[in-house]
CSV table of C-alpha atoms in Angstrom, one decimal:
chain,number,residue,atom,x,y,z
U,1,UNK,CA,113.6,94.3,108.0
U,2,UNK,CA,111.9,95.3,111.2
U,3,UNK,CA,113.9,93.8,114.2
U,4,UNK,CA,116.5,92.7,111.6
U,5,UNK,CA,119.4,94.3,113.6
U,6,UNK,CA,117.9,93.3,116.9
U,7,UNK,CA,119.9,90.7,118.7
U,8,UNK,CA,123.2,91.5,116.9
U,9,UNK,CA,123.4,95.2,117.7
U,10,UNK,CA,120.5,96.9,119.4
U,11,UNK,CA,120.0,94.4,122.2
U,12,UNK,CA,123.7,94.7,123.2
U,13,UNK,CA,122.4,97.5,125.4
U,14,UNK,CA,119.7,95.4,127.1
U,15,UNK,CA,120.6,94.6,130.7
U,16,UNK,CA,123.7,96.7,130.7
U,17,UNK,CA,122.2,99.6,132.5
U,18,UNK,CA,122.5,102.1,129.8
U,19,UNK,CA,120.7,105.3,130.5
U,20,UNK,CA,118.1,107.0,128.3
U,21,UNK,CA,114.6,108.3,128.2
U,22,UNK,CA,113.1,105.0,127.2
U,23,UNK,CA,113.5,103.5,130.7
U,24,UNK,CA,112.6,106.5,132.8
U,25,UNK,CA,110.7,105.5,135.9
U,26,UNK,CA,111.2,101.7,135.4
U,27,UNK,CA,112.4,99.3,138.1
U,28,UNK,CA,116.2,98.9,138.4
U,29,UNK,CA,115.9,95.2,137.5
U,30,UNK,CA,114.1,95.8,134.2
U,31,UNK,CA,116.0,96.0,131.0
U,32,UNK,CA,116.7,99.4,129.5
U,33,UNK,CA,117.9,100.7,126.2
U,34,UNK,CA,119.0,104.1,124.9
U,35,UNK,CA,116.0,104.9,122.6
U,36,UNK,CA,113.8,107.9,122.7
U,37,UNK,CA,110.2,107.3,121.5
U,38,UNK,CA,109.7,111.0,120.8
U,39,UNK,CA,112.8,111.6,118.7
U,40,UNK,CA,114.3,108.3,117.5
U,41,UNK,CA,113.2,106.2,114.5
U,42,UNK,CA,112.5,102.6,115.3
U,43,UNK,CA,113.1,101.4,111.7
U,44,UNK,CA,116.5,103.1,111.6
U,45,UNK,CA,117.4,102.0,115.1
U,46,UNK,CA,116.5,98.4,114.6
U,47,UNK,CA,118.1,98.0,111.3
U,48,UNK,CA,121.7,96.6,110.9
U,49,UNK,CA,124.6,98.9,111.3
U,50,UNK,CA,127.6,98.9,108.8
U,51,UNK,CA,129.4,96.7,111.3
U,52,UNK,CA,126.6,94.2,111.5
U,53,UNK,CA,125.7,94.2,107.8
U,54,UNK,CA,124.6,90.7,106.7
U,55,UNK,CA,123.6,89.6,110.2
U,56,UNK,CA,120.1,89.1,111.6
U,57,UNK,CA,118.3,88.0,114.7
U,58,UNK,CA,116.9,85.2,112.5
U,59,UNK,CA,120.1,83.9,111.0
U,60,UNK,CA,119.7,80.7,113.1
U,61,UNK,CA,116.6,79.8,111.1
U,62,UNK,CA,116.9,81.6,107.8
U,63,UNK,CA,119.9,81.1,105.5
U,64,UNK,CA,121.4,84.4,104.2
U,65,UNK,CA,121.0,83.0,100.6
U,66,UNK,CA,117.4,81.9,101.0
U,67,UNK,CA,115.6,84.9,99.6
U,68,UNK,CA,112.3,83.3,99.1
U,69,UNK,CA,111.9,82.5,102.8
U,70,UNK,CA,113.2,85.5,104.7
U,71,UNK,CA,112.0,88.0,102.1
U,72,UNK,CA,108.5,86.5,102.4
U,73,UNK,CA,108.6,87.6,106.1
U,74,UNK,CA,110.2,90.9,105.1
U,75,UNK,CA,107.3,91.7,102.8
U,76,UNK,CA,104.7,91.2,105.6
U,77,UNK,CA,106.6,93.3,108.1
U,78,UNK,CA,107.2,96.0,105.5
U,79,UNK,CA,103.4,96.1,104.7
U,80,UNK,CA,102.6,96.3,108.4
U,81,UNK,CA,105.1,99.1,108.9
U,82,UNK,CA,103.7,101.0,105.9
U,83,UNK,CA,100.1,100.6,107.2
U,84,UNK,CA,101.2,101.7,110.7
U,85,UNK,CA,102.7,104.9,109.3
U,86,UNK,CA,99.9,105.8,106.8
U,87,UNK,CA,97.4,107.2,109.3
U,88,UNK,CA,100.0,109.7,110.5
U,89,UNK,CA,100.8,110.9,106.9
U,90,UNK,CA,99.0,113.6,105.0
U,91,UNK,CA,98.0,111.5,102.0
U,92,UNK,CA,99.1,107.8,102.4
U,93,UNK,CA,96.5,105.0,102.4
U,94,UNK,CA,97.3,101.6,103.9
U,95,UNK,CA,97.7,98.4,101.9
U,96,UNK,CA,95.3,96.3,104.0
U,97,UNK,CA,94.2,98.2,107.1
U,98,UNK,CA,93.0,101.6,105.7
U,99,UNK,CA,92.7,103.4,109.0
U,100,UNK,CA,91.4,106.9,109.0
U,101,UNK,CA,93.9,109.7,109.1
U,102,UNK,CA,95.0,110.9,112.5
U,103,UNK,CA,95.1,114.6,113.5
U,104,UNK,CA,98.4,116.2,112.5
U,105,UNK,CA,99.3,116.9,116.1
U,106,UNK,CA,99.6,113.2,116.8
U,107,UNK,CA,102.7,113.1,114.5
U,108,UNK,CA,104.3,116.2,116.0
U,109,UNK,CA,106.9,113.8,117.6
U,110,UNK,CA,107.8,110.3,116.6
U,111,UNK,CA,106.2,108.7,119.7
U,112,UNK,CA,102.9,107.6,118.2
U,113,UNK,CA,104.5,106.4,114.9
U,114,UNK,CA,107.1,104.4,116.8
U,115,UNK,CA,104.6,102.8,119.1
U,116,UNK,CA,102.2,101.9,116.2
U,117,UNK,CA,105.1,100.5,114.1
U,118,UNK,CA,106.5,98.4,116.9
U,119,UNK,CA,103.2,96.8,117.7
U,120,UNK,CA,102.5,96.2,114.1
U,121,UNK,CA,105.8,94.4,113.6
U,122,UNK,CA,105.4,92.5,116.9
U,123,UNK,CA,102.0,91.1,115.8
U,124,UNK,CA,103.5,89.8,112.5
U,125,UNK,CA,106.5,88.2,114.4
U,126,UNK,CA,104.2,86.6,116.8
U,127,UNK,CA,102.4,85.0,113.9
U,128,UNK,CA,105.6,83.7,112.4
U,129,UNK,CA,107.7,82.9,115.5
U,130,UNK,CA,105.3,82.7,118.4
U,131,UNK,CA,107.4,83.4,121.5
U,132,UNK,CA,110.6,82.1,120.2
U,133,UNK,CA,112.2,85.5,119.8
U,134,UNK,CA,112.3,86.8,123.4
U,135,UNK,CA,114.7,89.7,122.4
U,136,UNK,CA,111.8,91.5,120.7
U,137,UNK,CA,109.5,91.2,123.8
U,138,UNK,CA,112.5,92.4,125.9
U,139,UNK,CA,113.0,95.4,123.6
U,140,UNK,CA,109.4,96.5,123.8
U,141,UNK,CA,109.4,96.1,127.6
U,142,UNK,CA,112.5,98.2,127.8
U,143,UNK,CA,110.6,101.0,126.1
U,144,UNK,CA,107.8,100.8,128.7
U,145,UNK,CA,105.5,99.1,126.2
U,146,UNK,CA,103.3,96.1,127.1
U,147,UNK,CA,103.8,93.4,124.4
U,148,UNK,CA,100.6,91.6,125.6
U,149,UNK,CA,98.4,94.7,125.0
U,150,UNK,CA,96.0,93.4,122.3
U,151,UNK,CA,93.7,96.5,122.3
U,152,UNK,CA,92.4,97.5,118.9
U,153,UNK,CA,91.3,101.1,119.4
U,154,UNK,CA,92.3,102.8,116.2
U,155,UNK,CA,92.5,106.2,117.8
U,156,UNK,CA,95.5,105.0,119.8
U,157,UNK,CA,98.9,104.0,118.4
U,158,UNK,CA,98.8,100.6,120.2
U,159,UNK,CA,95.5,99.9,118.6
U,160,UNK,CA,96.6,101.0,115.2
U,161,UNK,CA,99.7,98.8,115.4
U,162,UNK,CA,97.7,95.8,116.6
U,163,UNK,CA,95.1,96.2,113.8
U,164,UNK,CA,97.5,96.7,110.9
U,165,UNK,CA,99.9,94.0,112.1
U,166,UNK,CA,97.1,91.4,112.4
U,167,UNK,CA,95.7,92.5,109.1
U,168,UNK,CA,99.0,92.0,107.3
U,169,UNK,CA,99.6,88.7,108.9
U,170,UNK,CA,96.1,87.4,108.2
U,171,UNK,CA,96.4,88.4,104.6
U,172,UNK,CA,99.6,86.4,104.0
U,173,UNK,CA,99.6,83.5,106.4
U,174,UNK,CA,97.8,81.5,103.6
U,175,UNK,CA,99.0,83.4,100.5
U,176,UNK,CA,100.5,80.4,98.7
U,177,UNK,CA,103.8,80.0,100.5
U,178,UNK,CA,102.3,77.2,102.7
U,179,UNK,CA,103.6,78.7,105.9
U,180,UNK,CA,101.0,76.8,107.9
U,181,UNK,CA,101.5,73.6,106.0
U,182,UNK,CA,97.9,72.9,104.8
U,183,UNK,CA,97.9,74.3,101.3
U,184,UNK,CA,97.2,71.9,98.5
U,185,UNK,CA,94.3,70.3,100.3
U,186,UNK,CA,96.3,68.7,103.2
U,187,UNK,CA,94.1,68.1,106.3
U,188,UNK,CA,96.4,66.3,108.7
U,189,UNK,CA,100.1,66.4,109.8
U,190,UNK,CA,100.9,69.8,108.2
U,191,UNK,CA,104.2,70.4,106.4
U,192,UNK,CA,105.0,74.1,106.8
U,193,UNK,CA,106.9,75.6,103.9
U,194,UNK,CA,106.5,72.3,102.1
U,195,UNK,CA,105.9,72.0,98.3
U,196,UNK,CA,102.4,71.2,97.3
U,197,UNK,CA,102.8,71.8,93.5
U,198,UNK,CA,104.2,68.3,92.7
U,199,UNK,CA,107.7,69.3,91.4
U,200,UNK,CA,110.0,66.3,91.0
U,201,UNK,CA,113.5,66.5,89.5
U,202,UNK,CA,114.2,64.3,86.5
U,203,UNK,CA,117.7,63.6,87.7
U,204,UNK,CA,119.0,62.1,90.9
U,205,UNK,CA,122.1,63.1,92.9
U,206,UNK,CA,123.7,59.9,91.6
U,207,UNK,CA,122.9,60.0,87.9
U,208,UNK,CA,122.6,62.8,85.3
U,209,UNK,CA,120.3,61.1,82.8
U,210,UNK,CA,119.0,64.4,81.4
U,211,UNK,CA,122.2,66.5,81.1
U,212,UNK,CA,120.5,69.8,80.3
U,213,UNK,CA,118.1,69.6,83.3
U,214,UNK,CA,118.6,70.4,87.0
U,215,UNK,CA,120.3,67.8,89.1
U,216,UNK,CA,120.1,67.9,93.0
U,217,UNK,CA,123.5,67.7,94.6
U,218,UNK,CA,124.6,65.5,97.4
U,219,UNK,CA,126.2,67.4,100.3
U,220,UNK,CA,126.9,67.5,104.0
U,221,UNK,CA,123.9,68.3,106.2
U,222,UNK,CA,125.7,71.3,107.5
U,223,UNK,CA,127.0,72.4,104.1
U,224,UNK,CA,124.3,74.6,102.6
U,225,UNK,CA,125.6,77.9,104.0
U,226,UNK,CA,128.9,79.6,103.0
U,227,UNK,CA,131.5,78.3,105.4
U,228,UNK,CA,129.1,75.8,106.9
U,229,UNK,CA,126.2,76.2,109.3
U,230,UNK,CA,123.7,74.4,111.4
U,231,UNK,CA,123.5,70.7,110.7
U,232,UNK,CA,124.6,67.2,111.8
U,233,UNK,CA,128.2,66.3,111.2
U,234,UNK,CA,128.8,63.2,109.2
U,235,UNK,CA,125.4,63.2,107.6
U,236,UNK,CA,124.9,63.7,103.8
U,237,UNK,CA,121.6,64.8,102.3
U,238,UNK,CA,120.2,65.4,98.8
U,239,UNK,CA,119.1,68.8,97.7
U,240,UNK,CA,115.4,69.6,97.2
U,241,UNK,CA,114.3,72.7,95.3
U,242,UNK,CA,113.8,75.5,97.8
U,243,UNK,CA,110.1,76.5,97.9
U,244,UNK,CA,108.9,75.6,94.4
U,245,UNK,CA,105.5,76.8,95.6
U,246,UNK,CA,106.7,80.4,95.8
U,247,UNK,CA,105.5,80.8,92.2
U,248,UNK,CA,102.0,80.4,93.5
U,249,UNK,CA,102.3,83.1,96.1
U,250,UNK,CA,99.9,86.0,95.7
U,251,UNK,CA,101.7,89.2,94.6
U,252,UNK,CA,100.6,92.7,95.2
U,253,UNK,CA,102.3,94.4,92.2
U,254,UNK,CA,101.0,92.0,89.5
U,255,UNK,CA,98.4,89.3,88.9
U,256,UNK,CA,100.2,86.3,87.4
U,257,UNK,CA,103.9,85.5,87.0
U,258,UNK,CA,103.1,83.9,83.6
U,259,UNK,CA,102.7,87.5,82.2
U,260,UNK,CA,106.4,88.0,82.4
U,261,UNK,CA,108.4,86.5,79.5
U,262,UNK,CA,112.0,85.5,79.3
U,263,UNK,CA,113.4,83.6,76.4
U,264,UNK,CA,114.1,79.9,76.6
U,265,UNK,CA,117.7,79.1,77.8
U,266,UNK,CA,118.6,77.7,74.4
U,267,UNK,CA,122.3,77.9,75.3
U,268,UNK,CA,121.8,75.2,77.9
U,269,UNK,CA,121.5,72.2,75.5
U,270,UNK,CA,124.0,69.3,75.8
U,271,UNK,CA,123.0,68.1,72.3
U,272,UNK,CA,124.8,71.1,70.9
U,273,UNK,CA,128.1,69.8,72.1
U,274,UNK,CA,130.4,72.6,70.9
U,275,UNK,CA,128.2,75.4,72.4
U,276,UNK,CA,127.6,73.5,75.6
U,277,UNK,CA,131.4,73.0,76.0
U,278,UNK,CA,132.0,76.7,75.5
U,279,UNK,CA,129.5,77.5,78.1
U,280,UNK,CA,131.2,75.2,80.6
U,281,UNK,CA,134.7,76.5,79.6
U,282,UNK,CA,133.5,80.0,80.7
U,283,UNK,CA,132.9,78.6,84.2
U,284,UNK,CA,136.2,76.8,84.4
U,285,UNK,CA,138.1,79.9,83.2
U,286,UNK,CA,136.4,82.0,85.8
U,287,UNK,CA,137.3,79.5,88.5
U,288,UNK,CA,140.9,79.4,87.4
U,289,UNK,CA,141.2,83.1,87.5
U,290,UNK,CA,139.6,83.8,90.8
U,291,UNK,CA,141.0,86.8,92.7
U,292,UNK,CA,140.7,87.6,96.3
U,293,UNK,CA,138.5,90.6,95.4
U,294,UNK,CA,136.2,88.4,93.4
U,295,UNK,CA,135.9,85.9,96.2
U,296,UNK,CA,135.0,88.7,98.6
U,297,UNK,CA,132.4,90.2,96.3
U,298,UNK,CA,130.9,86.8,95.7
U,299,UNK,CA,130.4,86.2,99.4
U,300,UNK,CA,128.9,89.7,99.9
U,301,UNK,CA,126.4,89.2,97.1
U,302,UNK,CA,125.6,85.6,98.2
U,303,UNK,CA,124.6,87.0,101.6
U,304,UNK,CA,121.4,88.6,100.5
U,305,UNK,CA,121.0,90.5,103.7
U,306,UNK,CA,124.4,92.1,103.0
U,307,UNK,CA,124.6,92.7,99.2
U,308,UNK,CA,121.0,93.3,98.4
U,309,UNK,CA,119.7,94.3,101.9
U,310,UNK,CA,122.4,96.5,103.3
U,311,UNK,CA,122.8,98.4,100.0
U,312,UNK,CA,119.3,99.7,100.5
U,313,UNK,CA,119.9,100.5,104.2
U,314,UNK,CA,123.0,102.5,103.1
U,315,UNK,CA,121.0,104.5,100.6
U,316,UNK,CA,118.3,105.3,103.2
U,317,UNK,CA,121.0,106.5,105.6
U,318,UNK,CA,122.6,108.6,102.9
U,319,UNK,CA,119.2,110.3,102.3
U,320,UNK,CA,118.5,110.7,106.0
U,321,UNK,CA,121.6,112.5,107.3
U,322,UNK,CA,119.4,114.9,109.3
U,323,UNK,CA,116.3,112.8,109.7
U,324,UNK,CA,114.8,114.1,106.4
U,325,UNK,CA,113.0,110.8,105.7
U,326,UNK,CA,111.4,110.4,109.1
U,327,UNK,CA,109.6,107.2,110.0
U,328,UNK,CA,107.2,107.5,107.0
U,329,UNK,CA,110.1,107.8,104.5
U,330,UNK,CA,111.8,104.7,106.0
U,331,UNK,CA,108.6,102.7,105.9
U,332,UNK,CA,107.7,103.8,102.4
U,333,UNK,CA,111.1,103.0,100.8
U,334,UNK,CA,111.4,99.7,102.7
U,335,UNK,CA,108.2,98.6,101.2
U,336,UNK,CA,109.3,99.6,97.7
U,337,UNK,CA,112.5,97.7,98.2
U,338,UNK,CA,110.9,94.6,99.7
U,339,UNK,CA,108.2,94.3,97.1
U,340,UNK,CA,110.8,94.7,94.4
U,341,UNK,CA,113.0,92.0,95.8
U,342,UNK,CA,110.5,89.4,97.0
U,343,UNK,CA,107.9,89.6,94.3
U,344,UNK,CA,110.6,89.2,91.7
U,345,UNK,CA,111.2,85.8,93.1
U,346,UNK,CA,107.6,84.7,92.3
U,347,UNK,CA,108.2,85.2,88.6
U,348,UNK,CA,111.7,83.9,88.7
U,349,UNK,CA,110.7,80.6,90.3
U,350,UNK,CA,107.9,80.3,87.8
U,351,UNK,CA,110.6,80.2,85.1
U,352,UNK,CA,113.1,78.2,87.1
U,353,UNK,CA,110.6,75.4,87.4
U,354,UNK,CA,109.4,75.8,83.8
U,355,UNK,CA,112.9,75.5,82.3
U,356,UNK,CA,114.5,73.3,85.0
U,357,UNK,CA,118.0,74.0,83.7
U,358,UNK,CA,121.2,72.4,84.8
U,359,UNK,CA,123.6,74.1,87.1
U,360,UNK,CA,127.3,74.6,86.2
U,361,UNK,CA,128.5,72.0,88.8
U,362,UNK,CA,126.7,69.2,87.0
U,363,UNK,CA,127.6,70.5,83.5
U,364,UNK,CA,131.3,70.7,84.3
U,365,UNK,CA,131.4,67.1,85.5
U,366,UNK,CA,129.3,65.9,82.6
U,367,UNK,CA,131.4,67.5,79.9
U,368,UNK,CA,134.9,66.7,81.3
U,369,UNK,CA,134.3,63.6,83.4
U,370,UNK,CA,137.7,62.4,84.7
U,371,UNK,CA,139.8,64.8,82.6
U,372,UNK,CA,142.0,67.2,84.5
U,373,UNK,CA,141.3,70.9,84.7
U,374,UNK,CA,143.0,74.1,85.7
U,375,UNK,CA,140.6,75.6,88.3
U,376,UNK,CA,140.2,76.6,91.9
U,377,UNK,CA,141.0,73.5,93.9
U,378,UNK,CA,139.1,74.2,97.1
U,379,UNK,CA,139.7,76.1,100.4
U,380,UNK,CA,143.4,76.9,100.8
U,381,UNK,CA,144.4,75.2,97.5
U,382,UNK,CA,144.3,78.2,95.1
U,383,UNK,CA,144.3,77.4,91.4
U,384,UNK,CA,145.6,73.9,90.6
U,385,UNK,CA,146.2,72.3,87.2
U,386,UNK,CA,145.5,68.7,88.0
U,387,UNK,CA,141.9,68.8,89.2
U,388,UNK,CA,139.7,65.9,88.0
U,389,UNK,CA,136.5,67.4,86.6
U,390,UNK,CA,134.5,65.0,88.7
U,391,UNK,CA,136.0,66.7,91.8
U,392,UNK,CA,135.4,70.3,90.5
U,393,UNK,CA,133.3,72.5,92.8
U,394,UNK,CA,132.0,76.0,92.8
U,395,UNK,CA,133.6,78.6,95.1
U,396,UNK,CA,130.2,79.0,96.9
U,397,UNK,CA,127.7,76.3,97.6
U,398,UNK,CA,125.5,75.7,94.6
U,399,UNK,CA,121.9,76.8,95.3
U,400,UNK,CA,119.2,74.2,95.6
U,401,UNK,CA,117.1,75.4,92.7
U,402,UNK,CA,117.5,75.3,88.9
U,403,UNK,CA,119.8,77.6,86.9
U,404,UNK,CA,117.6,79.9,84.9
U,405,UNK,CA,117.0,82.7,85.4
U,406,UNK,CA,119.4,83.8,88.1
U,407,UNK,CA,117.5,84.9,91.2
U,408,UNK,CA,120.3,86.9,92.6
U,409,UNK,CA,120.9,88.8,89.4
U,410,UNK,CA,117.2,89.5,88.8
U,411,UNK,CA,116.6,90.6,92.4
U,412,UNK,CA,119.7,92.9,92.3
U,413,UNK,CA,118.4,94.5,89.1
U,414,UNK,CA,114.9,94.9,90.6
U,415,UNK,CA,116.3,96.4,93.8
U,416,UNK,CA,118.5,98.9,91.9
U,417,UNK,CA,115.7,100.0,89.6
U,418,UNK,CA,113.3,100.5,92.5
U,419,UNK,CA,115.9,102.7,94.3
U,420,UNK,CA,116.6,104.7,91.1
U,421,UNK,CA,113.0,105.5,90.7
U,422,UNK,CA,112.2,106.3,94.3
U,423,UNK,CA,115.2,108.6,94.9
U,424,UNK,CA,115.5,109.9,91.3
U,425,UNK,CA,119.1,109.0,90.7
U,426,UNK,CA,121.5,106.2,89.9
U,427,UNK,CA,124.0,107.2,92.6
U,428,UNK,CA,124.8,104.6,95.3
U,429,UNK,CA,128.3,105.4,96.5
U,430,UNK,CA,128.5,102.4,98.8
U,431,UNK,CA,132.0,101.9,100.3
U,432,UNK,CA,133.2,99.4,102.9
U,433,UNK,CA,136.2,97.3,103.7
U,434,UNK,CA,136.4,93.5,104.2
U,435,UNK,CA,139.3,92.8,106.5
U,436,UNK,CA,142.2,90.4,105.9
U,437,UNK,CA,141.1,86.7,106.3
U,438,UNK,CA,137.4,87.5,106.8
U,439,UNK,CA,135.8,85.3,104.1
U,440,UNK,CA,133.9,82.3,105.2
U,441,UNK,CA,134.9,80.0,102.5
U,442,UNK,CA,138.6,80.5,103.2
U,443,UNK,CA,138.7,82.1,106.7
U,444,UNK,CA,142.1,83.3,107.8
U,445,UNK,CA,143.4,83.1,104.2
U,446,UNK,CA,141.3,85.2,102.0
U,447,UNK,CA,141.5,88.0,101.4
U,448,UNK,CA,145.3,88.2,101.9
U,449,UNK,CA,145.0,91.8,102.8
U,450,UNK,CA,142.1,94.2,103.5
U,451,UNK,CA,139.9,94.7,100.4
U,452,UNK,CA,138.1,98.0,99.9
U,453,UNK,CA,134.9,97.7,97.9
U,454,UNK,CA,133.1,100.7,96.2
U,455,UNK,CA,129.9,100.6,94.2
U,456,UNK,CA,129.6,104.2,92.8
U,457,UNK,CA,126.2,103.6,91.1
U,458,UNK,CA,123.3,101.1,91.1
U,459,UNK,CA,124.4,100.3,87.5
U,460,UNK,CA,127.8,99.2,88.8
U,461,UNK,CA,126.2,97.3,91.6
U,462,UNK,CA,123.9,95.4,89.4
U,463,UNK,CA,126.7,94.4,87.0
U,464,UNK,CA,129.0,93.2,89.7
U,465,UNK,CA,126.2,91.4,91.5
U,466,UNK,CA,125.5,89.3,88.4
U,467,UNK,CA,129.1,88.7,87.4
U,468,UNK,CA,129.9,87.5,90.9
U,469,UNK,CA,127.6,84.5,90.4
U,470,UNK,CA,129.8,83.5,87.5
U,471,UNK,CA,133.0,84.0,89.5
U,472,UNK,CA,131.5,81.9,92.2
U,473,UNK,CA,130.8,79.1,89.7
U,474,UNK,CA,127.1,78.9,90.4
U,475,UNK,CA,125.6,80.5,87.2
U,476,UNK,CA,126.5,80.7,83.5
U,477,UNK,CA,127.4,84.1,82.0
U,478,UNK,CA,124.6,83.8,79.5
U,479,UNK,CA,122.1,83.3,82.3
U,480,UNK,CA,123.3,86.5,84.0
U,481,UNK,CA,123.1,88.5,80.8
U,482,UNK,CA,119.5,87.6,80.3
U,483,UNK,CA,118.5,87.9,83.9
U,484,UNK,CA,119.5,91.5,84.4
U,485,UNK,CA,117.0,93.1,82.1
U,486,UNK,CA,114.3,90.7,83.3
U,487,UNK,CA,114.6,92.2,86.8
U,488,UNK,CA,114.2,95.9,86.0
U,489,UNK,CA,110.4,95.6,85.4
U,490,UNK,CA,109.8,94.5,89.0
U,491,UNK,CA,111.5,97.6,90.3
U,492,UNK,CA,109.1,99.6,88.2
U,493,UNK,CA,106.1,97.8,89.4
U,494,UNK,CA,107.1,98.0,93.1
U,495,UNK,CA,107.7,101.8,93.0
U,496,UNK,CA,104.5,102.4,91.1
U,497,UNK,CA,102.4,100.4,93.5
U,498,UNK,CA,103.8,102.1,96.6
U,499,UNK,CA,103.7,105.6,95.1
U,500,UNK,CA,100.0,105.2,94.4
U,501,UNK,CA,99.5,104.3,98.1
U,502,UNK,CA,101.7,107.2,99.3
U,503,UNK,CA,99.7,109.7,97.2
U,504,UNK,CA,96.4,108.2,98.2
U,505,UNK,CA,95.5,107.3,94.7
U,506,UNK,CA,93.8,104.1,95.7
U,507,UNK,CA,90.4,103.2,97.0
U,508,UNK,CA,90.3,103.8,100.8
């Protein structure tokens, strides 16, 4: 995501007096950064590095597992980046702002494309955050740009950026997500991001009256994120389904989420006691057999900026060893990836709300009650054999939305399929090491030694991504097996949509 690495990597240079062409001629007291508008690529520069994978300037407000929220923003910034690059490309046509093609000489260096892209992203971010992200303003100032320049002359890169950024923002600020808080007919006291669809769970956190249906969990205010996060200590809160209204968000790659079918989760039926118990036993067995490597992978995949996001960044870097992709290539693939990942959630949430299926944490406690289990006993406990089922918990926090289908699995599949189609191969070859003791659930303890992870292909990545949800205790295996193939089609749709715009095969 544009500016995604800013604040955790790139802004380390700000105010440290680093030298570079970006600050030539500026006053000594102004911030500087080592970025060349003529030769560097703003999308590559501002993205996370391998060392900061999974981190974001927005991690204080967006949970790393909350894909419907931060991917909603990613989609808008990716559209703006695409539309900013399109006028400088030989065939591309923008999504919203279809600005006339600029003379080839204007893209002889990266300067104009960098400037247009930065202003485009800044206008989107101003719409979402106002002035609450000063690092972005500081970054632009360090490059000698005026963040307050609102000019809209589409023969200049500043004007192009302003026009496309505002167009993308205006198209999506009331797209069904309820960012402004007035959707559903509300006139007063807006509730930004709030549900307006009327979803109400049939169970309460205190009583599972419908054992096959989703039950909100009761947990600490600061307990939503892996390892804990922002929140008030000592305060417990009930879960609410995350953004039920996302199923009403306007998609670019399809018309209606109801057109995508996935079979009813007939395996989640407490009335079929034998089958339901087998389902639960699969979760307990996975919990009892948790390895350090499985715990590490589960955390990587739960952090959607890391597992799903950085895998795409890795692939772009792999195909850009000598700058072959250029700014257009980065903008084009990032839009493919972002449409594949976010728009999948529109259809996934349609089915999550439709089927409203119970999560493993409720099912385990329902089936076994006070009986003792052999399972993971909590941070630092390892596998124990005297765990009361009513005290069983998943390795990762259980997401605050229904079981079926699995969003993580479906989005992983969509992302992988989009990448295969765009680059024409299944190869991923993503390798990295998680150091000893660096998990968040069991910091200092797990892993017991450095763990090297390698995902040779997107096929391998997709399988492990889904399986990790079972290891973590947050999804049933049958859910994973049905979610993988459901996700592929969204990768197809995203790539097809973007390719038509790259080739100019749309109305301009």
